[in-house]
Coordinates of C-alpha atoms in Angstrom, one line a residue:
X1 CA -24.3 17.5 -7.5
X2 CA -20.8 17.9 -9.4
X3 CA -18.2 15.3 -8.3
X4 CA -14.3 15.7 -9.5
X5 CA -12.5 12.5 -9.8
X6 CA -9.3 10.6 -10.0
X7 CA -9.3 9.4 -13.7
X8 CA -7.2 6.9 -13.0
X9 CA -9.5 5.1 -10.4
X10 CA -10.6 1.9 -12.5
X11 CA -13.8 0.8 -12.9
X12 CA -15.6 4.1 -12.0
X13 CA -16.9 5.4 -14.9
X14 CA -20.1 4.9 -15.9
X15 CA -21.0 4.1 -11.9
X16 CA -20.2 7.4 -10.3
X17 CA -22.3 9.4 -12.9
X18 CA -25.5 7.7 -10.9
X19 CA -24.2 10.2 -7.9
X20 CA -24.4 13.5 -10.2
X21 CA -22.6 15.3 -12.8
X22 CA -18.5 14.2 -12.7
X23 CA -15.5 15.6 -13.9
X24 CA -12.4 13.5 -14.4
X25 CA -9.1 14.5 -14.1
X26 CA -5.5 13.1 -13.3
X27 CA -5.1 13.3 -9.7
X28 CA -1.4 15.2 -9.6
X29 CA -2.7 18.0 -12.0
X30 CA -6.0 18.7 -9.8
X31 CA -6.2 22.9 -8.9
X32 CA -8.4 24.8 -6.7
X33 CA -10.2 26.3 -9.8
X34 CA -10.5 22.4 -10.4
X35 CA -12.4 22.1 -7.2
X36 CA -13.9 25.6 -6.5
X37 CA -17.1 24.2 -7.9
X38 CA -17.3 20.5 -6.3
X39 CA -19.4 19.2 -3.8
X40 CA -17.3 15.9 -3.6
X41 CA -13.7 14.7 -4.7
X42 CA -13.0 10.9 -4.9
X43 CA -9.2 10.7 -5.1
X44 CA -6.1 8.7 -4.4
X45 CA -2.8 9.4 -2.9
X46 CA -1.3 11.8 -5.9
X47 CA -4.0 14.7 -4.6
X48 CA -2.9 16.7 -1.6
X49 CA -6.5 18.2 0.3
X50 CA -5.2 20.8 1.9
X51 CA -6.3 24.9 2.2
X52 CA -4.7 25.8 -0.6
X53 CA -6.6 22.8 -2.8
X54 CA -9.9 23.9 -1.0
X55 CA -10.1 27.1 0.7
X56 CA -13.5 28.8 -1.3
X57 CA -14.7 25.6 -2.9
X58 CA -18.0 24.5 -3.0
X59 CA -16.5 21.0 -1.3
X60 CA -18.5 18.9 1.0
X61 CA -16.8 15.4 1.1
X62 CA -14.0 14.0 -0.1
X63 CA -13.5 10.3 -0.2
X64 CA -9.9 8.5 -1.0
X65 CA -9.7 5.4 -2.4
X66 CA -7.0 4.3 -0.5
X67 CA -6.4 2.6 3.1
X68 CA -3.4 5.6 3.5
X69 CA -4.7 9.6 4.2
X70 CA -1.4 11.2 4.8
X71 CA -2.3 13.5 1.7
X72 CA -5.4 14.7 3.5
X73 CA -4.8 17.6 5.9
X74 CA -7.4 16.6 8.3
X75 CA -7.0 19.6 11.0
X76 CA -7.7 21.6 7.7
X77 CA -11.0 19.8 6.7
X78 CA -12.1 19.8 10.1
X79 CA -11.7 23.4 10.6
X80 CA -13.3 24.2 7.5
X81 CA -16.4 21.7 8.2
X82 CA -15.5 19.0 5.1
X83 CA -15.9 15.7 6.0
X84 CA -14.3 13.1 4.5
X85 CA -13.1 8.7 4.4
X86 CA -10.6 6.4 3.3
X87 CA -11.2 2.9 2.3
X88 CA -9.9 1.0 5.2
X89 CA -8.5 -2.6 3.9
X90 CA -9.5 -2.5 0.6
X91 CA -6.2 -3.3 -0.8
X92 CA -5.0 -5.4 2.5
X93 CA -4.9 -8.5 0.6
X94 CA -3.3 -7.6 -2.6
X95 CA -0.5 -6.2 0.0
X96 CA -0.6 -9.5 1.6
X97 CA 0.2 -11.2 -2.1
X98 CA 3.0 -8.8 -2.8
X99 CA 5.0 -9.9 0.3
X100 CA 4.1 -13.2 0.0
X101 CA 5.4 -13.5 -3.1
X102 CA 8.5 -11.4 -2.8
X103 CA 9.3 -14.3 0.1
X104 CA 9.0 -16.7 -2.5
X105 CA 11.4 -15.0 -4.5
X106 CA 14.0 -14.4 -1.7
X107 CA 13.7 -18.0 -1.2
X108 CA 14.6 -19.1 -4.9
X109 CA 17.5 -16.6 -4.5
X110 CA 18.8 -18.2 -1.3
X111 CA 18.0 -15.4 1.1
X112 CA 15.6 -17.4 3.0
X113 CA 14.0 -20.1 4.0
X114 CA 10.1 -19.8 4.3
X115 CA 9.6 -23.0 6.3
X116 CA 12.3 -21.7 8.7
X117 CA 11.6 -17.7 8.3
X118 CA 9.9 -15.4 11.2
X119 CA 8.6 -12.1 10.3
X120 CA 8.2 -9.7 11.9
X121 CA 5.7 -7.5 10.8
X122 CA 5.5 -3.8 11.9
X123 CA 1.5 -2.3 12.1
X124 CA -0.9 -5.2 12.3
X125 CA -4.1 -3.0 11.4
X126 CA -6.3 -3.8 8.1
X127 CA -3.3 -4.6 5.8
X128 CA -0.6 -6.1 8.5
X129 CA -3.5 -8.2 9.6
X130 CA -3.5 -9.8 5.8
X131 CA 0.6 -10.3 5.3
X132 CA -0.1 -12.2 8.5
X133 CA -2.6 -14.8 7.0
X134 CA -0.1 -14.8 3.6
X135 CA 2.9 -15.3 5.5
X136 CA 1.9 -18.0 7.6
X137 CA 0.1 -19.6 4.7
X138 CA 3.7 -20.4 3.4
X139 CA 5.4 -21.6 6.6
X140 CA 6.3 -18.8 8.4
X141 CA 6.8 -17.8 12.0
X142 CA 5.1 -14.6 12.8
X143 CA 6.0 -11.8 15.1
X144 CA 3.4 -9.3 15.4
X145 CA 4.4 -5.7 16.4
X146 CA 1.5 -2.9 16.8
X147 CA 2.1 -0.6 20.3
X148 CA -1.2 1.0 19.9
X149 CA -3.2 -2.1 19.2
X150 CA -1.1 -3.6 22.2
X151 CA -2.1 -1.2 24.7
X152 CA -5.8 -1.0 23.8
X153 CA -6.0 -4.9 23.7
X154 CA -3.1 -5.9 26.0
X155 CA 0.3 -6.8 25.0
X156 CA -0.7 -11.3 24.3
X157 CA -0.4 -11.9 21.1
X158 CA 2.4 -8.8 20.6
X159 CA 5.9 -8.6 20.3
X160 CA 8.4 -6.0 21.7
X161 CA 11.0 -4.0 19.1
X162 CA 13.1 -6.0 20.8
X163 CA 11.6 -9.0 20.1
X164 CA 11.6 -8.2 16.6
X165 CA 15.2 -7.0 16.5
X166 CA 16.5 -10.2 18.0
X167 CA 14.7 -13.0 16.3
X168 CA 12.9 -11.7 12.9
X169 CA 14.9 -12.9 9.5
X170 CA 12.2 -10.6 7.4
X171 CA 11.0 -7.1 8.6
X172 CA 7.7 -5.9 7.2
X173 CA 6.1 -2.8 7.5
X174 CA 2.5 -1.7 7.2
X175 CA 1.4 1.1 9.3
X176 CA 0.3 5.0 8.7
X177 CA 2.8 7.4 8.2
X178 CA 2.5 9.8 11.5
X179 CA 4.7 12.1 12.8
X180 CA 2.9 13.2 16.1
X181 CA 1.7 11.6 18.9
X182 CA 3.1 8.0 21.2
X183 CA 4.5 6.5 18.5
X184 CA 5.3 8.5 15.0
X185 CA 5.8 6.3 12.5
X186 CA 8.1 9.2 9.9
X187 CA 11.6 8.0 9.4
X188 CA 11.0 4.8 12.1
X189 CA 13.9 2.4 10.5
X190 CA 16.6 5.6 11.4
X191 CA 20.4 4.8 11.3
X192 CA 19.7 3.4 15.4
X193 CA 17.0 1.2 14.3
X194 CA 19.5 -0.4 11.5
X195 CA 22.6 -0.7 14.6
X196 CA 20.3 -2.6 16.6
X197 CA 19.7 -5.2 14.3
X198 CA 21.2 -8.9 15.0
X199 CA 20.4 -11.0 12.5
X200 CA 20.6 -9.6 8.9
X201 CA 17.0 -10.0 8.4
X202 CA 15.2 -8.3 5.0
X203 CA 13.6 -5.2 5.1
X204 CA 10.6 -4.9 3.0
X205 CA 8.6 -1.5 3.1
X206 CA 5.2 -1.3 1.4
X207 CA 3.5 1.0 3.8
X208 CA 4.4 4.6 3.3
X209 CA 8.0 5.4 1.8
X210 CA 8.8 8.2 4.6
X211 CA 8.7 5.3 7.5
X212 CA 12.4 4.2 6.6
X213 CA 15.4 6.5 6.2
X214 CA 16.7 6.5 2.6
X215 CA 19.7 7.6 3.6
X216 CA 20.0 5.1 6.5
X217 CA 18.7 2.1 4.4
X218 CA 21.6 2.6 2.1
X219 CA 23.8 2.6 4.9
X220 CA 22.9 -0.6 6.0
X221 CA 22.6 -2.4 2.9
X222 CA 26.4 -1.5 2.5
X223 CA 27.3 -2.3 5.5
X224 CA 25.4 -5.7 5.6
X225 CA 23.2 -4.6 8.7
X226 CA 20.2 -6.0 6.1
X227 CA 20.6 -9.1 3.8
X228 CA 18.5 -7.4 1.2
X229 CA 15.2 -4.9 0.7
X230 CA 12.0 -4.7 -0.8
X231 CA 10.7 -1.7 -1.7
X232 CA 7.3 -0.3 -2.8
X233 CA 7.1 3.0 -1.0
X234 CA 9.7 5.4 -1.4
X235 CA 10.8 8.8 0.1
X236 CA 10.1 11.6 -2.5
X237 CA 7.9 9.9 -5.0
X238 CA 7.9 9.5 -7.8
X239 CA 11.4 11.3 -7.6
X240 CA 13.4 8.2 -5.9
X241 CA 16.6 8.1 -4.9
X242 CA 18.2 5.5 -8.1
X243 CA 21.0 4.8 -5.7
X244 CA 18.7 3.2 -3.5
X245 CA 16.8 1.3 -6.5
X246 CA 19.6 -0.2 -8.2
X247 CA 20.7 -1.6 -4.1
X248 CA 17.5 -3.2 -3.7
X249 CA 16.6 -6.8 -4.2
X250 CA 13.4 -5.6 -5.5
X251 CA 12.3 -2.2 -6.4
X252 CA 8.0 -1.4 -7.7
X253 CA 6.7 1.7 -8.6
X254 CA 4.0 1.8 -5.2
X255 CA 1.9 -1.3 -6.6
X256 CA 1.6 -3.5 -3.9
X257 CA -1.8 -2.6 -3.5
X258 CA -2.9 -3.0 -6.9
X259 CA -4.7 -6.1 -7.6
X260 CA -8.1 -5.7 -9.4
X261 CA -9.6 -7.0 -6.6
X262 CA -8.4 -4.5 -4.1
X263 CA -9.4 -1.8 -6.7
X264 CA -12.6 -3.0 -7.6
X265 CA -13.0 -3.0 -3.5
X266 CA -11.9 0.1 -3.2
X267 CA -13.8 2.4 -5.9
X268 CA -16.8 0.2 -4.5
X269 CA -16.2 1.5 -0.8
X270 CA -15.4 5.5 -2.4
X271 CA -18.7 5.4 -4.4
X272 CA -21.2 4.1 -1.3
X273 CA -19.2 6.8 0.8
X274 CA -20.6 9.9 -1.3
X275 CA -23.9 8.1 -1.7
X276 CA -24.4 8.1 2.2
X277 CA -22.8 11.2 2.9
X278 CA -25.5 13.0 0.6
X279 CA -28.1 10.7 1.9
X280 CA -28.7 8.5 -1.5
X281 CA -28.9 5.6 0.9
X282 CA -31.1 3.5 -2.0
X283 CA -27.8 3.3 -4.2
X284 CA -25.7 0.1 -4.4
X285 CA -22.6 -0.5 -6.3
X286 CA -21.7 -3.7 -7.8
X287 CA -18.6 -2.8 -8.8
X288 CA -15.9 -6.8 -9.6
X289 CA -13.2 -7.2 -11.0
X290 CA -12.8 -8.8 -14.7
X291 CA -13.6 -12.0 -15.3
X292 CA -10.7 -13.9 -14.7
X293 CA -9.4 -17.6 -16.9
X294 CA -7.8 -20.5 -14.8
X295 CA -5.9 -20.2 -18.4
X296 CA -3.8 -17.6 -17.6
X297 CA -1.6 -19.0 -15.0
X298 CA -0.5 -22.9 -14.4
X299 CA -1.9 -25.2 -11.7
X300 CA 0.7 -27.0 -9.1
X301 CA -1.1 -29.9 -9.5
X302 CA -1.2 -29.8 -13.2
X303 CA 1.6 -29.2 -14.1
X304 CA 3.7 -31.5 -11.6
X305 CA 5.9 -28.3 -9.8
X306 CA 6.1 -27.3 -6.1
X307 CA 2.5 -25.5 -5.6
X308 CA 4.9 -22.3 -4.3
X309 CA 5.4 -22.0 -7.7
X310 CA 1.3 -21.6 -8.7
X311 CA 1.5 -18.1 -6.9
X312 CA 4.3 -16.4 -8.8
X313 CA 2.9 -17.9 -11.8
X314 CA -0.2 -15.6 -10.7
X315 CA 1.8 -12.4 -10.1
X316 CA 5.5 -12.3 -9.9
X317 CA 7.2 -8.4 -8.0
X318 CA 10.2 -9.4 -10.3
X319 CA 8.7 -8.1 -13.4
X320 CA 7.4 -5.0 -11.4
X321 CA 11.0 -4.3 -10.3
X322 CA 12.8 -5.0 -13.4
X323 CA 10.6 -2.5 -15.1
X324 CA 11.1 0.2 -13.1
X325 CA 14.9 -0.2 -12.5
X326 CA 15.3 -0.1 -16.3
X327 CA 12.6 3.2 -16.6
X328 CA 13.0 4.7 -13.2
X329 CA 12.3 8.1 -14.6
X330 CA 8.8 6.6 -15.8
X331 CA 7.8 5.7 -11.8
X332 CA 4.7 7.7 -12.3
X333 CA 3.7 6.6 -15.6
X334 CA 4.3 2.7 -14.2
X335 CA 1.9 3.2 -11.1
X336 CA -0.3 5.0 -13.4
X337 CA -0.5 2.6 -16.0
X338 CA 0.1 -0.5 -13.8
X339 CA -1.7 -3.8 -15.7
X340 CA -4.2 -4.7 -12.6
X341 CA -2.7 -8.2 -11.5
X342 CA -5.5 -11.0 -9.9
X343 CA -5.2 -12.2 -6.2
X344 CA -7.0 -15.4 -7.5

């Protein structure tokens, strides 16, 4: 069996070669001569599976390891009899860290309070589900907005838009990016979503970069309809609108996800996936991520400061952002490259 890979999936090498032959390649440069041999991809986000990748390949499953598919055409692989996964929550955690975090540091720049904050946060699936437990962890009120999950479970427990427009001083999202069906997610924060809000809250976005309006965002960052934004996913990438970078409280190059334990989790889920698919069912993967020192980041306790402080000494999103507003032409490189931060 011939797998093609993402080479910049960590902590694969050296496992995926117990499948079969592999081939490793960067994930944006991928071809359909690339392919036209392969009975399995494992990718991420930066390969499009589409009919023009696939049409006359040898393919047979492709697995992402990512929670998001939007670069899958998945009427496509149906029609053409290719199965294929994603790695549901894998990275829901890390996600939860990076919002958690950036709270903190709205807090230390006066933007909020945490211990008087509700969020509101938009998709409560895998990764919403996580912010949740992050968020409240520091004091925070929670609104929890998810229409599909509300009419399959019943609305207790869910908010309204309404809800969330009235009361919520942070706006997070975290769903799929869809643009069919009861309730498309493409371009959701539009110029009427921005009007309706009341109370200034922050917008953060680290789902998928086409679920806010670039154009509307920067509208209401000058107009003060938003306090301030966070912003991981972009329209366009990695060609992002520098307007919209240099307005943002904090700007990343698509990292929130990208903890070493998310990864690890993630490669981990990717691997078993081709292993059942071609019926290798005795294969396990023990894929971790690296040993971790208590020595690289400072206690609360020990060191006498507020323990808010021990998770930014863990991983702060300021040193994300500053890097990529100073390179923004480098966004791909950054994401590419990105030093794999701990959750722990």
């Amino acid at each position: 069996m011939h797998i093609l890979i993402d080479d910049k999936i960590p902590y694969i090498q050296g496992e995926a070669e117990r499948l079969g032959t592999t081939t490793y390649k960067n994930g944006g440069s991928i071809t359909a001569e690339d392919v036209r041999e392969a009975d399995a991809l494992i990718i991420r986000t930066r390969t499009c599976c589409n009919r023009e990748l696939l049409a006359g390949s040898k393919v047979q499953f492709i697995a992402t390891a990512t929670i998001g598919f939007d670069h899958i055409d998945t009427r496509y692989l149906q029609e053409a009899g290719i199965e294929w996964t994603n790695c549901p929550g894998c990275n829901a955690s890390s996600v939860g860290q990076y919002v958690a975090n950036s709270l903190l540091l709205l807090e230390e720049a006066g933007m909020i309070s945490t211990h008087n904050c509700t969020v509101g946060i938009i998709g409560v699936g895998h990764v919403g589900t996580q912010v949740e437990t992050a968020v409240k962890r520091l004091g925070c009120r929670v609104l929890r907005y998810d229409p599909p999950r509300a009419a399959a479970e019943g609305n207790e427990g869910f908010a309204t838009m309404e809800d969330l427009l009235a009361e919520a001083d942070v706006l997070t999202f975290h769903t799929p990016l869809t643009r069919n069906g009861a309730h498309p997610t493409y371009h959701m924060a539009d110029e009427s979503f921005f009007k309706q809000l009341t109370r200034q809250p922050v917008l953060i976005n680290s789902a998928r970069g086409e679920v806010v309006c670039n154009t509307a965002l920067k509208q209401a960052l000058q107009e003060g309809s938003i306090r301030a934004a966070v912003i991981d996913t972009w329209e366009n990438e990695p060609a992002i609108d520098r307007e919209l970078l240099d307005k943002v409280f904090l700007g990343t190059p698509h990292i929130a996800g990208y903890s070493a334990d998310g990864k690890a989790c993630g490669t981990r889920m990717a691997l078993e996936a081709v292993a059942r698919h071609f019926g290798m069912t005795d294969l396990t993967f023990d894929i971790q991520a690296p040993a971790f020192s208590k020595d690289n980041y400072y206690y609360a306790a020990d060191q006498g400061i507020r323990p808010t402080d021990s998770p930014l000494r863990l991983y702060n999103p300021q040193r994300d952002s500053e890097n990529l507003k100073q390179h923004p032409e480098q966004f791909e490189y950054l994401r590419g490259n990105y030093p794999l931060r701990r959750e722990k």
